[in-house]
Every structure is written in structure tokens, then in C-alpha cells.
Amino acid sequence: MTTSQQTVRKAVIPAAGLGTRFLPATKAMPKEMLPVVDKPAIQYVVEEAVNVGLNDILMITGRNKRALEDHFDRVPSLEDTLEAKGDMAKLESIQAASNLGDIHYVRQGDPNGLGHAVLRARQHVGNEPFAVLLGDDLIDARDDLLSTMIEVQAKTGGSVVALIEVEPSQISAYGCADVQAIDGEGYVRINKLVEKPDVDEAPSNLAVIGRYVLHPEVFDVLERTGPGRGGEIQLTDALQELAAGEGEGYGVYGVVFRGRRYDTGDKLSYLKACVQLAIDSEDLGPGLREWLPGFAAGLAK
Ligand code: G1P
């Protein structure tokens, strides 16, 4: 079986970022552990991977990230206490996090960009296609994205990025893609990728969001990718090389996502994500819906 025909089995989750946007909340706690409604943000991402059958998960972590390992581990004494109290709902809620796939950890050491983080996965991933999920983007569990991307990777044998349309003024916060439609297909070919272009230099308003399904050829490219935007090794730059070249493992494709995405990468987006997800939750939704219109009306006065 050639690499491109292999099914994707592994997910890589970079989680070594310092979380400076959330200081002081993240002074002694990883930003990935910030709760979104009632679960740490990172748990949504792990669940998304496991839901599409990616049970082998590698987290790229760093110093001050031990809480991540603890969260996905069992706590027998707490389980015993909840069981003795007969609080089965809470017992199940804490067991859910420790029953999610097989989670491995490797440290990035010196956080030197997303490309550098992904390269740390090389030994664990080996020579097979793999998914990368960034924790700042949450994709609603009711909407499909990753499984479509996995299908496109299998079909094309290249690498696949997820795209959304953004307001032109926002494109400088993202990797930006110049794309070309493919007749009869629901995905696009990527002609060019630019990391965080200025608005007047952006080739489109299509932004790369934090889901990738990559051919392992990306590792060879990352090995020779020098510092890019911000002096960091950028995954976007390696993907640009894959998009521009030809041969086994080359070619980059895009799936345009029109479903529900929640950005937890900065304080305001994070607050909005919490409200959006809580509104739909069974236990908190009704109370929040009752309170919110009156509160908002008060603000409008
Ligand atoms: C990273 C990527 C960028 C992408 C973004 C998606 O940037 O470098 O290309 O658009 O994730 O969330 P970051 O947000 O980590 O600065």
C-alpha cells in the first residue's frame, strides 16, 4: 500500500503555545485547559479527532502543560468518591476524558512556530498521512469537516487544509489561500498559500483554519523550511512548497467549511464561543436564553 492510500489513523494536536493573550489566567495553567462551558477547550478537540476514528493522538506540549496529561488520565480516588455518593452523571463526565483514545505526548522544547511543532511529530507519525488539529478552533460536533478532509486526502493523495471565508479586514490573522475550483468536485486546488498577508496583498478572503490532513512528505519539507513570518517556522510555508511542487506527496487541496466554528484564540472570541455553546446546551441553554435578551436590551438602551 502506498502512503497516499493509507487511512488516516493519527491526530497531532499542537499545544505548546504560551497563551500570553489570556494572561494572567494562563500564568500557571495551560490555555488549552480554559473551560468552554463545562469542559476544557482541548477536550472538544480530542473528542472531534476520536469521533472520526483517530484514536492515536499525539499532543505537542511544553513546560507548564502537565495539567493536560492529568486531565486525560484517570483519578481513581475521585471516581471512588463519586461512585460512593451515587453521582453517576459526574462519574461518567470525568471518565469520558480518560477514555478518549490513546494519547501520547512529546515536548516541543523551544516553541519555534507551528511548523516546528508539527515536525516534532515526525517520529510518532512515521510515513503515513495524519491530521493536525489546532486547539484554538472548535468545530461544532454537529457539523462535518474532518471526515470530509480525510476523504479528500485519500482521493487526491496530497495534503488538505480547511478554509473559511472571512471579512477581508480579518485575513491578516490567518494563512490565506489562492484557490482554483475542480470540475465536479466539492473541494478546491490550492495554487498558493501566504501566512498572514497584509489585507492589500492577500490573494483572496479564504482563510486557513486549524484543521489539516497532511501527507508525510510535509516532514521533509519542514526540515528545510527556514523562519518565516514572525521569525517562526511556519506550517503555511511548508504547505506552499507542497502546493507549488509536483510528485509523490505534493499537491494541496482545500475544503471550504460553512458550518459552525468557534474561535477560542483571543479573549473576545473565547467569550463569544462560551455563550454560543452554552446557548445550545441542555442544562444551561434554557436559563441563558431567558436571561440574555433582557440583558442585551439593557445594553442597547
Ligand atoms: C496558525 C497558522 C495560520 C492559520 C491559523 C488558524 O496561526 O499559522 O496559517 O490560519 O493557525 O487558526 P496562529 O493562529 O497560531 O497564529
PDB file of C-alpha atoms and ligand atoms in Angstrom:
ATOM      1  CA  MET A   1       0.000   0.000   0.000  1.00  0.00           C
ATOM      2  CA  THR A   2       1.424   3.400  -0.880  1.00  0.00           C
ATOM      3  CA  THR A   3       1.372   6.199   1.642  1.00  0.00           C
ATOM      4  CA  SER A   4      -1.408   8.083  -0.114  1.00  0.00           C
ATOM      5  CA  GLN A   5      -3.781   5.120   0.040  1.00  0.00           C
ATOM      6  CA  GLN A   6      -3.349   4.618   3.772  1.00  0.00           C
ATOM      7  CA  THR A   7      -6.208   5.569   6.018  1.00  0.00           C
ATOM      8  CA  VAL A   8      -5.547   8.380   8.431  1.00  0.00           C
ATOM      9  CA  ARG A   9      -5.201   6.965  11.950  1.00  0.00           C
ATOM     10  CA  LYS A  10      -3.235   9.565  13.848  1.00  0.00           C
ATOM     11  CA  ALA A  11      -4.015  13.071  15.048  1.00  0.00           C
ATOM     12  CA  VAL A  12      -1.430  15.611  16.115  1.00  0.00           C
ATOM     13  CA  ILE A  13      -2.525  18.394  18.452  1.00  0.00           C
ATOM     14  CA  PRO A  14      -0.013  21.212  18.937  1.00  0.00           C
ATOM     15  CA  ALA A  15      -0.467  22.557  22.481  1.00  0.00           C
ATOM     16  CA  ALA A  16       2.833  24.179  23.363  1.00  0.00           C
ATOM     17  CA  GLY A  17       1.765  27.818  22.941  1.00  0.00           C
ATOM     18  CA  LEU A  18       2.325  30.114  25.898  1.00  0.00           C
ATOM     19  CA  GLY A  19      -1.200  31.545  25.979  1.00  0.00           C
ATOM     20  CA  THR A  20       0.030  35.087  26.520  1.00  0.00           C
ATOM     21  CA  ARG A  21      -3.242  36.560  25.199  1.00  0.00           C
ATOM     22  CA  PHE A  22      -5.004  35.135  28.238  1.00  0.00           C
ATOM     23  CA  LEU A  23      -2.598  36.289  30.946  1.00  0.00           C
ATOM     24  CA  PRO A  24      -2.921  36.377  33.888  1.00  0.00           C
ATOM     25  CA  ALA A  25      -5.403  33.449  33.635  1.00  0.00           C
ATOM     26  CA  THR A  26      -2.727  31.332  31.948  1.00  0.00           C
ATOM     27  CA  LYS A  27       0.136  32.223  34.284  1.00  0.00           C
ATOM     28  CA  ALA A  28       0.095  28.791  35.934  1.00  0.00           C
ATOM     29  CA  MET A  29      -2.385  26.947  33.723  1.00  0.00           C
ATOM     30  CA  PRO A  30      -2.235  25.914  30.054  1.00  0.00           C
ATOM     31  CA  LYS A  31      -4.591  27.942  27.852  1.00  0.00           C
ATOM     32  CA  GLU A  32      -5.907  24.638  26.485  1.00  0.00           C
ATOM     33  CA  MET A  33      -7.407  23.983  29.943  1.00  0.00           C
ATOM     34  CA  LEU A  34      -9.595  27.114  29.919  1.00  0.00           C
ATOM     35  CA  PRO A  35     -13.162  25.873  30.277  1.00  0.00           C
ATOM     36  CA  VAL A  36     -15.539  26.346  27.370  1.00  0.00           C
ATOM     37  CA  VAL A  37     -18.889  25.961  29.171  1.00  0.00           C
ATOM     38  CA  ASP A  38     -18.074  22.845  31.212  1.00  0.00           C
ATOM     39  CA  LYS A  39     -15.112  21.190  29.515  1.00  0.00           C
ATOM     40  CA  PRO A  40     -11.560  22.342  28.878  1.00  0.00           C
ATOM     41  CA  ALA A  41     -11.177  23.605  25.286  1.00  0.00           C
ATOM     42  CA  ILE A  42      -8.710  20.816  24.487  1.00  0.00           C
ATOM     43  CA  GLN A  43     -11.275  18.115  25.268  1.00  0.00           C
ATOM     44  CA  TYR A  44     -13.529  19.275  22.419  1.00  0.00           C
ATOM     45  CA  VAL A  45     -10.611  18.908  20.041  1.00  0.00           C
ATOM     46  CA  VAL A  46      -9.656  15.430  21.260  1.00  0.00           C
ATOM     47  CA  GLU A  47     -13.310  14.369  21.021  1.00  0.00           C
ATOM     48  CA  GLU A  48     -13.501  15.631  17.445  1.00  0.00           C
ATOM     49  CA  ALA A  49     -10.490  13.502  16.481  1.00  0.00           C
ATOM     50  CA  VAL A  50     -11.816  10.405  18.246  1.00  0.00           C
ATOM     51  CA  ASN A  51     -15.265  10.865  16.665  1.00  0.00           C
ATOM     52  CA  VAL A  52     -13.761  10.362  13.202  1.00  0.00           C
ATOM     53  CA  GLY A  53     -11.777   7.321  14.310  1.00  0.00           C
ATOM     54  CA  LEU A  54      -8.439   8.973  15.052  1.00  0.00           C
ATOM     55  CA  ASN A  55      -7.712   7.117  18.270  1.00  0.00           C
ATOM     56  CA  ASP A  56      -3.974   7.624  18.216  1.00  0.00           C
ATOM     57  CA  ILE A  57      -3.354  11.159  19.387  1.00  0.00           C
ATOM     58  CA  LEU A  58      -0.057  12.942  19.835  1.00  0.00           C
ATOM     59  CA  MET A  59      -0.010  16.197  21.775  1.00  0.00           C
ATOM     60  CA  ILE A  60       2.906  18.528  21.311  1.00  0.00           C
ATOM     61  CA  THR A  61       3.333  20.174  24.700  1.00  0.00           C
ATOM     62  CA  GLY A  62       5.888  22.118  26.672  1.00  0.00           C
ATOM     63  CA  ARG A  63       6.650  23.355  30.154  1.00  0.00           C
ATOM     64  CA  ASN A  64       3.620  24.155  32.356  1.00  0.00           C
ATOM     65  CA  LYS A  65       1.445  21.739  30.388  1.00  0.00           C
ATOM     66  CA  ARG A  66       1.269  18.914  32.892  1.00  0.00           C
ATOM     67  CA  ALA A  67      -2.412  19.645  33.597  1.00  0.00           C
ATOM     68  CA  LEU A  68      -3.178  18.359  30.092  1.00  0.00           C
ATOM     69  CA  GLU A  69      -1.794  14.919  30.900  1.00  0.00           C
ATOM     70  CA  ASP A  70      -3.606  14.900  34.223  1.00  0.00           C
ATOM     71  CA  HIS A  71      -6.907  15.811  32.596  1.00  0.00           C
ATOM     72  CA  PHE A  72      -6.823  12.859  30.210  1.00  0.00           C
ATOM     73  CA  ASP A  73      -5.677  10.466  32.946  1.00  0.00           C
ATOM     74  CA  ARG A  74      -7.835   8.595  35.445  1.00  0.00           C
ATOM     75  CA  VAL A  75      -8.304   9.781  39.026  1.00  0.00           C
ATOM     76  CA  PRO A  76      -9.294   6.583  40.893  1.00  0.00           C
ATOM     77  CA  SER A  77      -9.844   8.324  44.257  1.00  0.00           C
ATOM     78  CA  LEU A  78     -12.269  10.843  42.700  1.00  0.00           C
ATOM     79  CA  GLU A  79     -14.035   8.059  40.802  1.00  0.00           C
ATOM     80  CA  ASP A  80     -14.444   6.125  44.087  1.00  0.00           C
ATOM     81  CA  THR A  81     -15.842   9.172  45.882  1.00  0.00           C
ATOM     82  CA  LEU A  82     -18.398   9.907  43.160  1.00  0.00           C
ATOM     83  CA  GLU A  83     -19.398   6.263  42.979  1.00  0.00           C
ATOM     84  CA  ALA A  84     -19.870   6.086  46.762  1.00  0.00           C
ATOM     85  CA  LYS A  85     -22.102   9.175  46.553  1.00  0.00           C
ATOM     86  CA  GLY A  86     -24.041   7.624  43.689  1.00  0.00           C
ATOM     87  CA  ASP A  87     -23.294  10.642  41.486  1.00  0.00           C
ATOM     88  CA  MET A  88     -23.154   8.660  38.254  1.00  0.00           C
ATOM     89  CA  ALA A  89     -23.520  11.641  35.918  1.00  0.00           C
ATOM     90  CA  LYS A  90     -20.390  13.307  37.306  1.00  0.00           C
ATOM     91  CA  LEU A  91     -18.588   9.971  37.391  1.00  0.00           C
ATOM     92  CA  GLU A  92     -19.293   9.485  33.695  1.00  0.00           C
ATOM     93  CA  SER A  93     -18.253  13.049  32.937  1.00  0.00           C
ATOM     94  CA  ILE A  94     -14.801  12.581  34.455  1.00  0.00           C
ATOM     95  CA  GLN A  95     -14.358   9.114  32.965  1.00  0.00           C
ATOM     96  CA  ALA A  96     -15.216  10.439  29.494  1.00  0.00           C
ATOM     97  CA  ALA A  97     -11.964  12.435  29.348  1.00  0.00           C
ATOM     98  CA  SER A  98      -9.811   9.453  30.288  1.00  0.00           C
ATOM     99  CA  ASN A  99     -11.476   7.093  27.832  1.00  0.00           C
ATOM    100  CA  LEU A 100     -10.582   9.151  24.781  1.00  0.00           C
ATOM    101  CA  GLY A 101      -8.191   7.235  22.570  1.00  0.00           C
ATOM    102  CA  ASP A 102      -4.575   6.639  23.225  1.00  0.00           C
ATOM    103  CA  ILE A 103      -2.877   9.960  23.972  1.00  0.00           C
ATOM    104  CA  HIS A 104       0.879  10.389  23.617  1.00  0.00           C
ATOM    105  CA  TYR A 105       2.931  13.434  24.489  1.00  0.00           C
ATOM    106  CA  VAL A 106       6.102  14.940  23.138  1.00  0.00           C
ATOM    107  CA  ARG A 107       7.554  18.290  24.123  1.00  0.00           C
ATOM    108  CA  GLN A 108       8.417  20.990  21.665  1.00  0.00           C
ATOM    109  CA  GLY A 109      11.199  22.280  23.922  1.00  0.00           C
ATOM    110  CA  ASP A 110      11.730  25.578  22.225  1.00  0.00           C
ATOM    111  CA  PRO A 111       8.423  26.878  20.806  1.00  0.00           C
ATOM    112  CA  ASN A 112       9.540  27.994  17.379  1.00  0.00           C
ATOM    113  CA  GLY A 113       6.322  28.081  15.395  1.00  0.00           C
ATOM    114  CA  LEU A 114       3.591  25.751  14.201  1.00  0.00           C
ATOM    115  CA  GLY A 115       5.803  24.159  11.528  1.00  0.00           C
ATOM    116  CA  HIS A 116       8.405  23.373  14.166  1.00  0.00           C
ATOM    117  CA  ALA A 117       5.710  21.841  16.416  1.00  0.00           C
ATOM    118  CA  VAL A 118       4.399  19.626  13.618  1.00  0.00           C
ATOM    119  CA  LEU A 119       7.925  18.451  12.819  1.00  0.00           C
ATOM    120  CA  ARG A 120       8.188  17.182  16.407  1.00  0.00           C
ATOM    121  CA  ALA A 121       5.530  14.608  15.419  1.00  0.00           C
ATOM    122  CA  ARG A 122       7.675  13.014  12.721  1.00  0.00           C
ATOM    123  CA  GLN A 123       8.883  10.014  14.655  1.00  0.00           C
ATOM    124  CA  HIS A 124       5.456   9.173  16.093  1.00  0.00           C
ATOM    125  CA  VAL A 125       3.590   9.620  12.825  1.00  0.00           C
ATOM    126  CA  GLY A 126       6.076   7.880  10.528  1.00  0.00           C
ATOM    127  CA  ASN A 127       5.285   7.529   6.845  1.00  0.00           C
ATOM    128  CA  GLU A 128       1.503   7.854   6.817  1.00  0.00           C
ATOM    129  CA  PRO A 129      -0.981  10.674   6.301  1.00  0.00           C
ATOM    130  CA  PHE A 130      -2.111  12.318   9.543  1.00  0.00           C
ATOM    131  CA  ALA A 131      -4.425  15.019  10.851  1.00  0.00           C
ATOM    132  CA  VAL A 132      -3.401  18.190  12.686  1.00  0.00           C
ATOM    133  CA  LEU A 133      -5.965  19.912  14.909  1.00  0.00           C
ATOM    134  CA  LEU A 134      -5.294  23.314  16.444  1.00  0.00           C
ATOM    135  CA  GLY A 135      -6.910  23.874  19.813  1.00  0.00           C
ATOM    136  CA  ASP A 136      -7.930  27.487  19.184  1.00  0.00           C
ATOM    137  CA  ASP A 137     -10.550  26.391  16.649  1.00  0.00           C
ATOM    138  CA  LEU A 138     -13.540  24.383  17.831  1.00  0.00           C
ATOM    139  CA  ILE A 139     -15.741  22.783  15.182  1.00  0.00           C
ATOM    140  CA  ASP A 140     -19.332  22.079  16.183  1.00  0.00           C
ATOM    141  CA  ALA A 141     -19.794  18.337  16.707  1.00  0.00           C
ATOM    142  CA  ARG A 142     -22.999  18.523  14.622  1.00  0.00           C
ATOM    143  CA  ASP A 143     -21.092  19.688  11.545  1.00  0.00           C
ATOM    144  CA  ASP A 144     -18.751  17.632   9.452  1.00  0.00           C
ATOM    145  CA  LEU A 145     -15.293  18.742   8.441  1.00  0.00           C
ATOM    146  CA  LEU A 146     -12.507  16.366   9.354  1.00  0.00           C
ATOM    147  CA  SER A 147     -14.046  13.254   7.817  1.00  0.00           C
ATOM    148  CA  THR A 148     -14.525  15.121   4.511  1.00  0.00           C
ATOM    149  CA  MET A 149     -10.902  16.254   4.628  1.00  0.00           C
ATOM    150  CA  ILE A 150      -9.770  12.670   5.236  1.00  0.00           C
ATOM    151  CA  GLU A 151     -11.768  11.558   2.175  1.00  0.00           C
ATOM    152  CA  VAL A 152     -10.229  14.296   0.044  1.00  0.00           C
ATOM    153  CA  GLN A 153      -6.742  13.301   1.197  1.00  0.00           C
ATOM    154  CA  ALA A 154      -7.392   9.674   0.249  1.00  0.00           C
ATOM    155  CA  LYS A 155      -8.739  10.717  -3.133  1.00  0.00           C
ATOM    156  CA  THR A 156      -6.000  13.187  -4.058  1.00  0.00           C
ATOM    157  CA  GLY A 157      -3.008  11.669  -2.271  1.00  0.00           C
ATOM    158  CA  GLY A 158      -1.858  15.179  -1.323  1.00  0.00           C
ATOM    159  CA  SER A 159      -2.409  17.362   1.714  1.00  0.00           C
ATOM    160  CA  VAL A 160      -5.663  19.075   2.676  1.00  0.00           C
ATOM    161  CA  VAL A 161      -6.407  22.321   4.513  1.00  0.00           C
ATOM    162  CA  ALA A 162      -9.697  23.661   5.867  1.00  0.00           C
ATOM    163  CA  LEU A 163     -10.796  27.085   4.645  1.00  0.00           C
ATOM    164  CA  ILE A 164     -13.409  29.614   5.670  1.00  0.00           C
ATOM    165  CA  GLU A 165     -14.441  32.868   4.064  1.00  0.00           C
ATOM    166  CA  VAL A 166     -13.604  35.845   6.248  1.00  0.00           C
ATOM    167  CA  GLU A 167     -14.086  39.594   6.015  1.00  0.00           C
ATOM    168  CA  PRO A 168     -11.117  40.938   4.028  1.00  0.00           C
ATOM    169  CA  SER A 169     -10.082  43.024   7.047  1.00  0.00           C
ATOM    170  CA  GLN A 170      -9.540  39.810   9.044  1.00  0.00           C
ATOM    171  CA  ILE A 171      -7.349  37.918   6.609  1.00  0.00           C
ATOM    172  CA  SER A 172      -4.101  39.141   8.155  1.00  0.00           C
ATOM    173  CA  ALA A 173      -4.801  36.930  11.178  1.00  0.00           C
ATOM    174  CA  TYR A 174      -4.700  33.759   9.068  1.00  0.00           C
ATOM    175  CA  GLY A 175      -2.917  31.767   6.417  1.00  0.00           C
ATOM    176  CA  CYS A 176      -4.537  32.836   3.140  1.00  0.00           C
ATOM    177  CA  ALA A 177      -5.196  30.617   0.099  1.00  0.00           C
ATOM    178  CA  ASP A 178      -5.379  31.322  -3.603  1.00  0.00           C
ATOM    179  CA  VAL A 179      -7.577  28.525  -4.953  1.00  0.00           C
ATOM    180  CA  GLN A 180      -8.960  27.065  -8.143  1.00  0.00           C
ATOM    181  CA  ALA A 181     -12.178  25.074  -8.469  1.00  0.00           C
ATOM    182  CA  ILE A 182     -12.006  21.473  -9.701  1.00  0.00           C
ATOM    183  CA  ASP A 183     -14.816  20.449 -12.054  1.00  0.00           C
ATOM    184  CA  GLY A 184     -17.384  18.232 -10.400  1.00  0.00           C
ATOM    185  CA  GLU A 185     -15.656  18.199  -7.009  1.00  0.00           C
ATOM    186  CA  GLY A 186     -16.657  19.761  -3.718  1.00  0.00           C
ATOM    187  CA  TYR A 187     -13.062  20.676  -2.882  1.00  0.00           C
ATOM    188  CA  VAL A 188     -10.592  23.106  -4.441  1.00  0.00           C
ATOM    189  CA  ARG A 189      -6.977  23.009  -5.515  1.00  0.00           C
ATOM    190  CA  ILE A 190      -4.643  25.373  -3.683  1.00  0.00           C
ATOM    191  CA  ASN A 191      -2.443  27.404  -6.015  1.00  0.00           C
ATOM    192  CA  LYS A 192      -0.718  29.414  -3.346  1.00  0.00           C
ATOM    193  CA  LEU A 193      -0.624  29.924   0.414  1.00  0.00           C
ATOM    194  CA  VAL A 194       0.595  33.030   2.237  1.00  0.00           C
ATOM    195  CA  GLU A 195       0.956  33.286   6.006  1.00  0.00           C
ATOM    196  CA  LYS A 196      -0.873  36.298   7.477  1.00  0.00           C
ATOM    197  CA  PRO A 197      -0.682  38.657   4.490  1.00  0.00           C
ATOM    198  CA  ASP A 198      -1.483  42.336   4.762  1.00  0.00           C
ATOM    199  CA  VAL A 199      -5.021  42.996   3.566  1.00  0.00           C
ATOM    200  CA  ASP A 200      -3.901  44.672   0.327  1.00  0.00           C
ATOM    201  CA  GLU A 201      -1.591  41.778  -0.545  1.00  0.00           C
ATOM    202  CA  ALA A 202      -3.956  38.914   0.262  1.00  0.00           C
ATOM    203  CA  PRO A 203      -4.757  36.759  -2.783  1.00  0.00           C
ATOM    204  CA  SER A 204      -8.316  36.052  -1.513  1.00  0.00           C
ATOM    205  CA  ASN A 205     -10.545  36.164   1.551  1.00  0.00           C
ATOM    206  CA  LEU A 206     -10.170  32.409   2.114  1.00  0.00           C
ATOM    207  CA  ALA A 207      -8.544  31.775   5.475  1.00  0.00           C
ATOM    208  CA  VAL A 208      -6.899  28.566   6.621  1.00  0.00           C
ATOM    209  CA  ILE A 209      -8.387  27.358   9.893  1.00  0.00           C
ATOM    210  CA  GLY A 210      -6.889  24.893  12.327  1.00  0.00           C
ATOM    211  CA  ARG A 211      -7.615  21.550  10.663  1.00  0.00           C
ATOM    212  CA  TYR A 212      -5.152  19.870   8.320  1.00  0.00           C
ATOM    213  CA  VAL A 213      -4.806  16.381   6.849  1.00  0.00           C
ATOM    214  CA  LEU A 214      -1.228  16.096   5.716  1.00  0.00           C
ATOM    215  CA  HIS A 215       0.882  13.822   3.581  1.00  0.00           C
ATOM    216  CA  PRO A 216       4.062  12.822   5.475  1.00  0.00           C
ATOM    217  CA  GLU A 217       6.127  14.451   2.738  1.00  0.00           C
ATOM    218  CA  VAL A 218       5.473  17.625   4.748  1.00  0.00           C
ATOM    219  CA  PHE A 219       8.123  16.476   7.254  1.00  0.00           C
ATOM    220  CA  ASP A 220      10.910  16.526   4.650  1.00  0.00           C
ATOM    221  CA  VAL A 221       9.776  19.973   3.562  1.00  0.00           C
ATOM    222  CA  LEU A 222       9.601  21.246   7.164  1.00  0.00           C
ATOM    223  CA  GLU A 223      13.170  20.027   7.788  1.00  0.00           C
ATOM    224  CA  ARG A 224      14.360  22.545   5.223  1.00  0.00           C
ATOM    225  CA  THR A 225      11.841  25.339   5.885  1.00  0.00           C
ATOM    226  CA  GLY A 226      13.531  28.418   7.319  1.00  0.00           C
ATOM    227  CA  PRO A 227      11.960  31.031   9.594  1.00  0.00           C
ATOM    228  CA  GLY A 228       9.060  32.881   8.020  1.00  0.00           C
ATOM    229  CA  ARG A 229       6.504  35.368   9.314  1.00  0.00           C
ATOM    230  CA  GLY A 230       7.351  36.433  12.872  1.00  0.00           C
ATOM    231  CA  GLY A 231      10.714  34.648  12.651  1.00  0.00           C
ATOM    232  CA  GLU A 232       8.986  31.300  13.219  1.00  0.00           C
ATOM    233  CA  ILE A 233       8.943  28.072  11.211  1.00  0.00           C
ATOM    234  CA  GLN A 234       5.519  28.295   9.568  1.00  0.00           C
ATOM    235  CA  LEU A 235       3.452  25.278   8.530  1.00  0.00           C
ATOM    236  CA  THR A 236       1.923  27.503   5.844  1.00  0.00           C
ATOM    237  CA  ASP A 237       5.346  27.968   4.204  1.00  0.00           C
ATOM    238  CA  ALA A 238       5.913  24.201   4.022  1.00  0.00           C
ATOM    239  CA  LEU A 239       2.421  23.721   2.571  1.00  0.00           C
ATOM    240  CA  GLN A 240       3.124  26.416  -0.007  1.00  0.00           C
ATOM    241  CA  GLU A 241       6.105  24.358  -1.159  1.00  0.00           C
ATOM    242  CA  LEU A 242       3.894  21.254  -1.369  1.00  0.00           C
ATOM    243  CA  ALA A 243       1.264  23.231  -3.300  1.00  0.00           C
ATOM    244  CA  ALA A 244       3.790  24.568  -5.801  1.00  0.00           C
ATOM    245  CA  GLY A 245       5.671  21.316  -6.437  1.00  0.00           C
ATOM    246  CA  GLU A 246       4.894  18.076  -8.195  1.00  0.00           C
ATOM    247  CA  GLY A 247       5.454  14.412  -7.409  1.00  0.00           C
ATOM    248  CA  GLU A 248       4.517  11.858  -4.749  1.00  0.00           C
ATOM    249  CA  GLY A 249       3.048  13.635  -1.729  1.00  0.00           C
ATOM    250  CA  TYR A 250       2.801  17.023  -3.446  1.00  0.00           C
ATOM    251  CA  GLY A 251      -0.396  18.952  -4.152  1.00  0.00           C
ATOM    252  CA  VAL A 252      -2.529  20.767  -1.587  1.00  0.00           C
ATOM    253  CA  TYR A 253      -6.326  20.861  -1.629  1.00  0.00           C
ATOM    254  CA  GLY A 254      -8.878  22.819   0.338  1.00  0.00           C
ATOM    255  CA  VAL A 255     -12.264  22.036   1.858  1.00  0.00           C
ATOM    256  CA  VAL A 256     -14.341  25.184   2.368  1.00  0.00           C
ATOM    257  CA  PHE A 257     -16.156  24.877   5.685  1.00  0.00           C
ATOM    258  CA  ARG A 258     -19.515  26.600   6.061  1.00  0.00           C
ATOM    259  CA  GLY A 259     -20.543  25.077   9.376  1.00  0.00           C
ATOM    260  CA  ARG A 260     -20.267  26.305  12.925  1.00  0.00           C
ATOM    261  CA  ARG A 261     -16.770  27.180  14.126  1.00  0.00           C
ATOM    262  CA  TYR A 262     -15.853  28.750  17.426  1.00  0.00           C
ATOM    263  CA  ASP A 263     -12.605  30.615  17.795  1.00  0.00           C
ATOM    264  CA  THR A 264     -11.146  30.486  21.298  1.00  0.00           C
ATOM    265  CA  GLY A 265      -7.845  32.125  20.375  1.00  0.00           C
ATOM    266  CA  ASP A 266      -8.412  35.545  21.922  1.00  0.00           C
ATOM    267  CA  LYS A 267     -10.447  36.836  24.851  1.00  0.00           C
ATOM    268  CA  LEU A 268     -13.413  38.286  22.957  1.00  0.00           C
ATOM    269  CA  SER A 269     -13.803  35.313  20.594  1.00  0.00           C
ATOM    270  CA  TYR A 270     -13.447  32.986  23.557  1.00  0.00           C
ATOM    271  CA  LEU A 271     -16.287  34.717  25.415  1.00  0.00           C
ATOM    272  CA  LYS A 272     -18.495  34.527  22.319  1.00  0.00           C
ATOM    273  CA  ALA A 273     -17.676  30.816  21.906  1.00  0.00           C
ATOM    274  CA  CYS A 274     -18.684  30.156  25.521  1.00  0.00           C
ATOM    275  CA  VAL A 275     -22.042  31.897  25.014  1.00  0.00           C
ATOM    276  CA  GLN A 276     -22.708  30.219  21.636  1.00  0.00           C
ATOM    277  CA  LEU A 277     -22.027  26.743  23.019  1.00  0.00           C
ATOM    278  CA  ALA A 278     -23.868  27.329  26.300  1.00  0.00           C
ATOM    279  CA  ILE A 279     -26.994  28.537  24.452  1.00  0.00           C
ATOM    280  CA  ASP A 280     -27.226  25.104  22.822  1.00  0.00           C
ATOM    281  CA  SER A 281     -26.512  23.081  25.934  1.00  0.00           C
ATOM    282  CA  GLU A 282     -29.378  21.200  27.514  1.00  0.00           C
ATOM    283  CA  ASP A 283     -28.831  22.256  31.089  1.00  0.00           C
ATOM    284  CA  LEU A 284     -27.585  25.846  30.649  1.00  0.00           C
ATOM    285  CA  GLY A 285     -29.337  26.796  27.417  1.00  0.00           C
ATOM    286  CA  PRO A 286     -32.837  27.496  28.765  1.00  0.00           C
ATOM    287  CA  GLY A 287     -31.619  29.733  31.610  1.00  0.00           C
ATOM    288  CA  LEU A 288     -29.243  31.625  29.359  1.00  0.00           C
ATOM    289  CA  ARG A 289     -31.883  32.149  26.659  1.00  0.00           C
ATOM    290  CA  GLU A 290     -34.264  33.528  29.241  1.00  0.00           C
ATOM    291  CA  TRP A 291     -31.722  35.956  30.689  1.00  0.00           C
ATOM    292  CA  LEU A 292     -29.794  37.056  27.608  1.00  0.00           C
ATOM    293  CA  PRO A 293     -32.405  39.082  25.642  1.00  0.00           C
ATOM    294  CA  GLY A 294     -33.235  41.250  28.672  1.00  0.00           C
ATOM    295  CA  PHE A 295     -29.560  41.753  29.422  1.00  0.00           C
ATOM    296  CA  ALA A 296     -28.820  42.674  25.797  1.00  0.00           C
ATOM    297  CA  ALA A 297     -31.822  45.032  25.668  1.00  0.00           C
ATOM    298  CA  GLY A 298     -30.463  46.797  28.753  1.00  0.00           C
ATOM    299  CA  LEU A 299     -27.137  47.261  26.976  1.00  0.00           C
ATOM    300  CA  ALA A 300     -28.848  48.697  23.913  1.00  0.00           C
ATOM    301  CA  LYS A 301     -30.554  51.478  25.844  1.00  0.00           C
TER     302      LYS A 301
HETATM  303  C1  G1P B   1      -1.999  29.366  12.689  1.00  0.00           C
HETATM  304  C2  G1P B   1      -1.484  29.264  11.246  1.00  0.00           C
HETATM  305  C3  G1P B   1      -2.361  30.065  10.319  1.00  0.00           C
HETATM  306  C4  G1P B   1      -3.803  29.627  10.456  1.00  0.00           C
HETATM  307  C5  G1P B   1      -4.259  29.708  11.924  1.00  0.00           C
HETATM  308  C6  G1P B   1      -5.638  29.067  12.081  1.00  0.00           C
HETATM  309  O1  G1P B   1      -1.810  30.693  13.131  1.00  0.00           O
HETATM  310  O2  G1P B   1      -0.133  29.703  11.220  1.00  0.00           O
HETATM  311  O3  G1P B   1      -1.927  29.887   8.989  1.00  0.00           O
HETATM  312  O4  G1P B   1      -4.625  30.422   9.660  1.00  0.00           O
HETATM  313  O5  G1P B   1      -3.349  28.990  12.775  1.00  0.00           O
HETATM  314  O6  G1P B   1      -6.125  29.215  13.376  1.00  0.00           O
HETATM  315  P1  G1P B   1      -1.965  31.133  14.683  1.00  0.00           P
HETATM  316  O7  G1P B   1      -3.419  31.378  14.897  1.00  0.00           O
HETATM  317  O8  G1P B   1      -1.442  30.001  15.501  1.00  0.00           O
HETATM  318  O9  G1P B   1      -1.146  32.368  14.818  1.00  0.00           O
END
